[in-house]
Coordinates of C-alpha atoms (C1' of nucleotides) in Angstrom, one line a residue:
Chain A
X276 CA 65.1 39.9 22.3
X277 CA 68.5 41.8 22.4
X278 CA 69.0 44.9 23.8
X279 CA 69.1 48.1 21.6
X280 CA 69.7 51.8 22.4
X281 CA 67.5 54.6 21.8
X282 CA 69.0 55.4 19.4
X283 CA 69.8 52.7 17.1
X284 CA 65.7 52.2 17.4
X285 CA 65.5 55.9 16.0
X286 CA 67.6 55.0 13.1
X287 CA 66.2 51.6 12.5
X288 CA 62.8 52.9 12.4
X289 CA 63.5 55.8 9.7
X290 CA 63.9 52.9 7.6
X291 CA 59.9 51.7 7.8
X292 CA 57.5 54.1 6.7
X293 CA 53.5 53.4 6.7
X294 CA 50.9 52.3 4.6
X295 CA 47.1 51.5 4.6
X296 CA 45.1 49.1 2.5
X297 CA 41.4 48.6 1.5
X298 CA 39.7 45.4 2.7
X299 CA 40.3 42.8 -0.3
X300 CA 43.3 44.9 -1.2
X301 CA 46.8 42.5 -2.3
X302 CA 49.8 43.7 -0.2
X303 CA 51.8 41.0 -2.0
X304 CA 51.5 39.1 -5.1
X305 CA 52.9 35.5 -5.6
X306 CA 55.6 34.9 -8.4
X307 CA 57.3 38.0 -7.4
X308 CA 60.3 38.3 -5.7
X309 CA 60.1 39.6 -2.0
X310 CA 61.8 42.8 -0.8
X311 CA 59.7 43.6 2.5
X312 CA 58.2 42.7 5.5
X313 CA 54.8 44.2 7.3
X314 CA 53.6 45.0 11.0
X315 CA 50.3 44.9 11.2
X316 CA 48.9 48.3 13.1
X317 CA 45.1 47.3 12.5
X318 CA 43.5 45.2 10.5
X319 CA 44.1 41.3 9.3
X320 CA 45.8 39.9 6.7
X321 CA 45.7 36.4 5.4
X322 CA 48.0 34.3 3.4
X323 CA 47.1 32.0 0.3
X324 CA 48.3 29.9 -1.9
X325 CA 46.4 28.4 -5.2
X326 CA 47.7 24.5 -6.0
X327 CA 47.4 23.7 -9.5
X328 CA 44.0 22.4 -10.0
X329 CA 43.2 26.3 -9.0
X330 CA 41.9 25.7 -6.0
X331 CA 42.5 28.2 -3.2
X332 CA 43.8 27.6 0.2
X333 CA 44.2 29.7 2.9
X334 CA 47.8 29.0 5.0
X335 CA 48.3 31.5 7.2
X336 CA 46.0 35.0 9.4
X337 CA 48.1 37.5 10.3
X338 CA 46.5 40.4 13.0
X339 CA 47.4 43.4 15.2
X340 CA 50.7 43.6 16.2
X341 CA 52.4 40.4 14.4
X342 CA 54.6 40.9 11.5
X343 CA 53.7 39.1 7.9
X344 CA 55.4 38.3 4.7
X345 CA 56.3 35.4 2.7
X346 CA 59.1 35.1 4.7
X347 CA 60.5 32.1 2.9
X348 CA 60.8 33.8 -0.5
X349 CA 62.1 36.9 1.5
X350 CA 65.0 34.7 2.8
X351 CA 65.5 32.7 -0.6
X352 CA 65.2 35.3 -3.1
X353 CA 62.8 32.8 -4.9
X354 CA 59.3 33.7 -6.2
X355 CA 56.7 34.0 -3.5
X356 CA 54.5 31.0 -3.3
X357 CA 51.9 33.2 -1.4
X358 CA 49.4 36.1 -2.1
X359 CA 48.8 38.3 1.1
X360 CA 45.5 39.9 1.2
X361 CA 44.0 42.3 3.6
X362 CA 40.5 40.9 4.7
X363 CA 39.6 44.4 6.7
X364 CA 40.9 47.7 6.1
X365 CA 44.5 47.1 7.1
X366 CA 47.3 49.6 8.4
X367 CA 50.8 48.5 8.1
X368 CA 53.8 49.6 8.9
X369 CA 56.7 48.6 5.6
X370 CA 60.5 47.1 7.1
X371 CA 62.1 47.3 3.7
X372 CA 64.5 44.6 2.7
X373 CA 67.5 47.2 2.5
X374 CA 66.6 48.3 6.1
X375 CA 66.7 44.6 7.9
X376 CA 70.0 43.9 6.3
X377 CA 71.0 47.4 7.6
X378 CA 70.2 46.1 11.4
X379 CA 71.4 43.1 10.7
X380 CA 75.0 44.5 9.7
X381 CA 75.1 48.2 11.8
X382 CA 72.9 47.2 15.1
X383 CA 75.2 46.1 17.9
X384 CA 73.6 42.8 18.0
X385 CA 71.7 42.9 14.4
X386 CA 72.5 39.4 13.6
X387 CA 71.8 37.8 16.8
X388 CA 68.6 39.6 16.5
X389 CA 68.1 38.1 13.0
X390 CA 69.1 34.5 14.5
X391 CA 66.2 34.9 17.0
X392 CA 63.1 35.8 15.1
X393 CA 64.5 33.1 12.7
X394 CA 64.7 30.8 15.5
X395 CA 61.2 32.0 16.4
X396 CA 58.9 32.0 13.6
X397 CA 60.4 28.1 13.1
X398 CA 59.5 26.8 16.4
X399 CA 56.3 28.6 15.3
X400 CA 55.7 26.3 11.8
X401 CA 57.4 23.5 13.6
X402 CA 54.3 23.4 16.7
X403 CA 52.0 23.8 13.4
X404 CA 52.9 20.6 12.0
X405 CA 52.6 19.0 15.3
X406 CA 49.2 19.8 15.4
X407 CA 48.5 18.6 12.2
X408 CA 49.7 15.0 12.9
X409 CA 48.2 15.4 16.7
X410 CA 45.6 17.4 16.5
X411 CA 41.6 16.8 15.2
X412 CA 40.4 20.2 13.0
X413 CA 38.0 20.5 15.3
X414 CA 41.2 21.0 18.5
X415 CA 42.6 22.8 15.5
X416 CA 39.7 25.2 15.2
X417 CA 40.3 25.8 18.9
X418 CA 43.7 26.1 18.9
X419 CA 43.1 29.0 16.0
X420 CA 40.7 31.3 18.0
X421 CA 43.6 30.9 20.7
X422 CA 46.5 32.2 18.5
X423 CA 44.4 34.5 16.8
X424 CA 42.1 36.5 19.5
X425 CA 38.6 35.9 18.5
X426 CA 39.2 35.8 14.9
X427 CA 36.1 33.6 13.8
X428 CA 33.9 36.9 14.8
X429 CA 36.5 38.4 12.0
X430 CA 36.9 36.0 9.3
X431 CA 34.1 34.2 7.1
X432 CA 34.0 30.8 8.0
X433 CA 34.8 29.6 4.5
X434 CA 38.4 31.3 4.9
X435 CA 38.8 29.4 8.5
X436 CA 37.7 25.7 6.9
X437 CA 40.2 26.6 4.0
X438 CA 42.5 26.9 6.7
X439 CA 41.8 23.8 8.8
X440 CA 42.1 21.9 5.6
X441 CA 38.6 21.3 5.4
X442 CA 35.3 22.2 3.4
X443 CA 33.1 25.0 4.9
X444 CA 30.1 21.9 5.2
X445 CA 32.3 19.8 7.3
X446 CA 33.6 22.4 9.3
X447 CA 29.9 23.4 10.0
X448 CA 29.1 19.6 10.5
X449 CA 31.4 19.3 13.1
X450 CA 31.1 22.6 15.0
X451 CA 27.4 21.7 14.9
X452 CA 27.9 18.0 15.7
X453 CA 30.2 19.4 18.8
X454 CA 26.9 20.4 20.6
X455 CA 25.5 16.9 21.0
Chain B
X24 CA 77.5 29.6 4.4
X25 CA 80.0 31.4 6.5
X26 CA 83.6 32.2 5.8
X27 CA 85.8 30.2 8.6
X28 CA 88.8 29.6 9.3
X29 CA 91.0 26.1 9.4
X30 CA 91.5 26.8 13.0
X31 CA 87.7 28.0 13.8
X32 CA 86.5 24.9 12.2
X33 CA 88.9 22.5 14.5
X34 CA 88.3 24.4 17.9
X35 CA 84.6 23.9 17.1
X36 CA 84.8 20.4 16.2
X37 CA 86.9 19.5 18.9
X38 CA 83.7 20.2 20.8
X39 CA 82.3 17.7 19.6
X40 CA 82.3 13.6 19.6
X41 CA 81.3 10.8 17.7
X42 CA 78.4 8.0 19.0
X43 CA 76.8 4.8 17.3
X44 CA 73.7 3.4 18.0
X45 CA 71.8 0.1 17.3
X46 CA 69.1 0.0 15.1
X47 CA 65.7 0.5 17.1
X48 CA 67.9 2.4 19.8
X49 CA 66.5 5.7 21.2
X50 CA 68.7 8.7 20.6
X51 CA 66.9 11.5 21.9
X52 CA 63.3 10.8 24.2
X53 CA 60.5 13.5 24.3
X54 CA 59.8 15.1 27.6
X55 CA 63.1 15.8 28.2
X56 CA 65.2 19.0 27.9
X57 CA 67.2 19.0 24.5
X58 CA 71.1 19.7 24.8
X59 CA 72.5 17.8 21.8
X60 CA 72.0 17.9 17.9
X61 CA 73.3 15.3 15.9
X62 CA 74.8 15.3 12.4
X63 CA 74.3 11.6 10.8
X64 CA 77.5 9.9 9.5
X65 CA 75.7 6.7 8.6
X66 CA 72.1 5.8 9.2
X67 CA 68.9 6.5 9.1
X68 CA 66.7 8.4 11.9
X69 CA 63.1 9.0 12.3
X70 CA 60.9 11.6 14.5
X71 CA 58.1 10.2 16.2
X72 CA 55.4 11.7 18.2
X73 CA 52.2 10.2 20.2
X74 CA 49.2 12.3 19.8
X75 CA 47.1 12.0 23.1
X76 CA 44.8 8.6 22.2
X77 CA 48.3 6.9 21.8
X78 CA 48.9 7.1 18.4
X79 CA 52.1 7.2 16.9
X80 CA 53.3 9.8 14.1
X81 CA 56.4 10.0 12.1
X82 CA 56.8 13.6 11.7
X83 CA 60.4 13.0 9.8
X84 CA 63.2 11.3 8.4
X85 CA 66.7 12.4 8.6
X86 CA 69.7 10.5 6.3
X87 CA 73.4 10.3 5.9
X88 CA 74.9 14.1 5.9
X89 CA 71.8 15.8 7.4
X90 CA 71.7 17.5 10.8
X91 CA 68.3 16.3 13.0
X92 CA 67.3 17.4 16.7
X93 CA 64.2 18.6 18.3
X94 CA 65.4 21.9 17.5
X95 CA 62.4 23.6 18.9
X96 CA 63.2 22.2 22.2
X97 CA 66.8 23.1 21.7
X98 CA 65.8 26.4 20.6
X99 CA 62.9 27.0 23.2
X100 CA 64.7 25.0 26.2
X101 CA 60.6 23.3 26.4
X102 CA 60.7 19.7 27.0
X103 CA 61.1 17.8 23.9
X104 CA 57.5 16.8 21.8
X105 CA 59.6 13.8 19.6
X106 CA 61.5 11.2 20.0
X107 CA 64.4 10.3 17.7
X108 CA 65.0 6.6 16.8
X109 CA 67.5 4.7 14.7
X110 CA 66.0 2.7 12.1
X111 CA 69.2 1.2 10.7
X112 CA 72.5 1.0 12.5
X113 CA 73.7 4.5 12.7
X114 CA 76.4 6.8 13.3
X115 CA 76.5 10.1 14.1
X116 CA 78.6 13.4 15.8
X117 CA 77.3 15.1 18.7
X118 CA 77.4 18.7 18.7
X119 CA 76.5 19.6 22.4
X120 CA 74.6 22.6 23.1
X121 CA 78.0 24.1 24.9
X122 CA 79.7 23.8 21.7
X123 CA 77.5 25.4 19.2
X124 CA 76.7 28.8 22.0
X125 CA 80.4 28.6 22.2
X126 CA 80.4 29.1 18.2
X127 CA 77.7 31.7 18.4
X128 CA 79.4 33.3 20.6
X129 CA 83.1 32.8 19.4
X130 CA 83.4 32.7 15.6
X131 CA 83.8 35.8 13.5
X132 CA 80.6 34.4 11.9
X133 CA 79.3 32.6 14.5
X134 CA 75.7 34.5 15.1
X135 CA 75.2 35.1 11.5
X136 CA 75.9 31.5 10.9
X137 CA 72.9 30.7 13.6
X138 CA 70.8 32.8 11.4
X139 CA 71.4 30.9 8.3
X140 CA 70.7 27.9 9.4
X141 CA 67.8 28.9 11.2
X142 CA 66.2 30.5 8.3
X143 CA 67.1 27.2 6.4
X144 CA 65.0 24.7 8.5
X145 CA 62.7 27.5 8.5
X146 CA 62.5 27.6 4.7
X147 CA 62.5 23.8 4.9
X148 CA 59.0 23.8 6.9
X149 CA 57.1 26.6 5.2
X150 CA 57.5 24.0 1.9
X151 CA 56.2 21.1 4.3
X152 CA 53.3 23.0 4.9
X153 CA 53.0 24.5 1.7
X154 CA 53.2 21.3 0.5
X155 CA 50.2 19.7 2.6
X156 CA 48.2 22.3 1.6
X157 CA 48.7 21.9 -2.4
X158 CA 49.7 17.8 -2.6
X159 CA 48.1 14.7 -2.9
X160 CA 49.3 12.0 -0.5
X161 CA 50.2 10.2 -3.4
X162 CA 52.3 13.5 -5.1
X163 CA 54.5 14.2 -1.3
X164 CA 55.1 10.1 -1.6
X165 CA 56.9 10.9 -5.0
X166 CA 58.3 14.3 -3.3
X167 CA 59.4 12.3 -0.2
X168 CA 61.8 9.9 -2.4
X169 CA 63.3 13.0 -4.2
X170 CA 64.4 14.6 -0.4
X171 CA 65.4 11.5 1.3
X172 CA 66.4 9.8 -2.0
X173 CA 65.2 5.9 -2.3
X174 CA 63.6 6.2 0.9
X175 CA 61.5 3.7 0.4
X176 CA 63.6 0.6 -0.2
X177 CA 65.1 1.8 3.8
X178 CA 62.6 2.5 5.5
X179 CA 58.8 0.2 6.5
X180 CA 56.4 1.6 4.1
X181 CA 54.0 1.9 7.2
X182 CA 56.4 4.6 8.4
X183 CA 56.7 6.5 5.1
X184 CA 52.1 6.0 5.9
X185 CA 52.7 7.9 8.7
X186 CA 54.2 10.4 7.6
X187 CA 52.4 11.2 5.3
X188 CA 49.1 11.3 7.6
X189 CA 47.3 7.8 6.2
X190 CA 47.1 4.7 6.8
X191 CA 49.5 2.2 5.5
X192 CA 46.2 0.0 3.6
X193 CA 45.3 3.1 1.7
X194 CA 49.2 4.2 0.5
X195 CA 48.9 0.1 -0.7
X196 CA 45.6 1.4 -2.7
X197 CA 47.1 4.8 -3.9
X198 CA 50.6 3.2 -5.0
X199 CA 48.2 0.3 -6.7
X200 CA 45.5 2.6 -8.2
X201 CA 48.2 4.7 -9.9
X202 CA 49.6 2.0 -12.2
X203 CA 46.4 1.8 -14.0
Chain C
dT19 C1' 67.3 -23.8 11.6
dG20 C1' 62.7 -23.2 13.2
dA21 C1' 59.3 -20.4 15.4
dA22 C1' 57.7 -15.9 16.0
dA23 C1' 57.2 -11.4 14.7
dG24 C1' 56.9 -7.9 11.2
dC25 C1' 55.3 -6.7 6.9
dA26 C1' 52.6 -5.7 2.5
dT27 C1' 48.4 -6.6 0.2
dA28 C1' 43.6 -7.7 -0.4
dA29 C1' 38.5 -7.7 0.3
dA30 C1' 34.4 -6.3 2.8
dC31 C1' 32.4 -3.2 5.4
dA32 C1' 32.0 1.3 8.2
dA33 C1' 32.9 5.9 9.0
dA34 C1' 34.5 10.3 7.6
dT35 C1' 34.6 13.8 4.3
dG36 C1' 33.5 15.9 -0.1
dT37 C1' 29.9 17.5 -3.7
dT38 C1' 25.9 19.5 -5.3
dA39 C1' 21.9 22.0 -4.5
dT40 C1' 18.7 24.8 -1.8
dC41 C1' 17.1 28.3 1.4
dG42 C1' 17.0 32.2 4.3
dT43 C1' 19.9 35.9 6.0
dT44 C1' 23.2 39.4 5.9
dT45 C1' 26.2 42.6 3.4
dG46 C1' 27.8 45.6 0.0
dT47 C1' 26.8 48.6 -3.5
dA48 C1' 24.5 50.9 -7.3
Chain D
dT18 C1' 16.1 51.9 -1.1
dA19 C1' 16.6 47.9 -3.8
dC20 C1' 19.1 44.4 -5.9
dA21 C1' 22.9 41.3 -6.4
dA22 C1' 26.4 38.9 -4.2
dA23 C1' 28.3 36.7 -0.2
dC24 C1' 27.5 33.8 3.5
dG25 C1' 26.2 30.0 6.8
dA26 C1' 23.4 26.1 7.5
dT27 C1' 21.3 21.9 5.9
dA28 C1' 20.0 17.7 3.3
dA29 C1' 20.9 14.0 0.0
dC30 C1' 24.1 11.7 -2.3
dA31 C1' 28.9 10.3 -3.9
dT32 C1' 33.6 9.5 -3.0
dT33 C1' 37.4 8.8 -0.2
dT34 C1' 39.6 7.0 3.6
dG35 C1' 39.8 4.1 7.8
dT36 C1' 38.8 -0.5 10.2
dT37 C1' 38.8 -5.2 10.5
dT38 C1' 40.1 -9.6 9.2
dA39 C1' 42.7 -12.7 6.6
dT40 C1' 46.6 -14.4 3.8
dG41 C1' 51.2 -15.2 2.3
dC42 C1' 55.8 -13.6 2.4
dT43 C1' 60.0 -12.1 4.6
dT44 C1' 63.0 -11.0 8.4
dT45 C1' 64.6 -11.6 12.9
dC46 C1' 66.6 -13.9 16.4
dA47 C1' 66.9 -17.4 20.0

DNA sequence: TGAAAGCATAAACAAATGTTATCGTTTGTA
DNA sequence: TACAAACGATAACATTTGTTTATGCTTTCA
């Protein structure tokens, strides 16, 4: 996205450090305030929210090679909506708050950089709710195993319908209904 | 958001012009290449989208003192997925794409600036979605007149239906049922 | 100013989706 | 290895939401 020397990679990177979780394991609680960001090495990670009746809903998968917070609340400085939760043994590598704002300030072109992947992850949320108004969950379904490689051999189906917006029974209705 | 100076603010703005359009006029089609966002004087505009059985969804509103676009397609240089439309009278400034790379590029703020405001309309959609997930249609009806305040008396209420992804019979039933 | 179009509501019915319960299988763990 | 929990599918039933049609009211505009 911008170009960067050698070195200011070096010195960017002695900023992260890594760090593994157990499947089921909580990378990042809701209510708390938000100080870093992951890459995902290996695993998958999914993002949840609980509305106020308790039920659960799952927003967001994360896998290999994407980054995952709750951006939002990293940006705001508000308390995270979201709970991220590993669903496999995960291995992530930490960008600590103080060292983003580092590259944004000391990397040649930090805050162009920062304008990007801004600009990016909303053209991202933005093609979501297109889909939402445009899309069936069924196309949604679809869409999903696109974005995320294969990830209903990964992900209990219950987790995916949560997703879609849908109950598990309808989700398997219509899979099943697709057939005919 | 930035710190700017008197004569940073009128070399940018001298970028940029002023335009009215009728109500019901087109401001910006879909399929096209963006190259233009729009600050709204007086007015009111909304975002529409066809799904592909014809269908038509309003994805957003946008008032007096609010910036709209298809900032994706802005962003992404894609062809544009919405289509803007006046629904009163309205008046607005231009800011032509030349202008704002020129204030990326040429204000002492001008890329950190273009990260601020992404991360805001980024912050702005992860609530939408947040919201769909947690909210009743009946709850983001109540939501929707605190953002866009006393939307409802401006705007057709079938609009304000489709944006909130039902029909315009049933927010009639939901706006009915809730007064008992 | 009058005709037409747009609009909100209502009722009756149809379709989609959720709820509850059951069953067989797989998975995790003691 | 054995047992409990999690999981996916299915059926029966309940609820929600959409569709169609009709009515009366307002707005628009020629």
């Amino acid at each position: 996205m911008i170009s960067l020397s050698e070195q200011e990679a070096l010195a960017f990177m002695s900023r992260c450090y890594r760090r593994q979780f157990k499947r089921k394991a909580v990378l990042s609680e809701d209510e708390k305030i938000i100080d870093e960001v992951y890459f995902i090495e290996k695993g998958i990670i999914r993002v949840k929210i609980n509305d106020l009746s308790g039920a659960e809903h799952t927003v967001h998968f994360a896998i290999e090679n994407q980054f995952i917070a709750d951006y939002r609340a990293f940006i705001t400085r508000e308390k995270s909506s979201y709970e991220l939760e590993a669903i496999e043994d995960t291995e992530v590598i930490v960008l600590p708050k103080a060292g983003i704002e580092w590259g944004y300030q000391s990397l040649k072109e930090g805050e162009k950089l920062g304008r990007l992947i801004a600009e990016y992850y909303f053209t991202y949320l933005d093609r979501r709710i297109e889909h939402l108004y445009t899309l069936s969950p069924l196309q949604r379904y679809d869409l999903m195993n696109q974005i995320f490689p294969n990830i209903h051999n990964r992900v209990p189906q219950h987790m995916i319908a949560s997703y879609l917006g849908i109950t598990p029974i309808h989700l398997s209705r219509i899979k099943k209904n697709r057939l005919s």
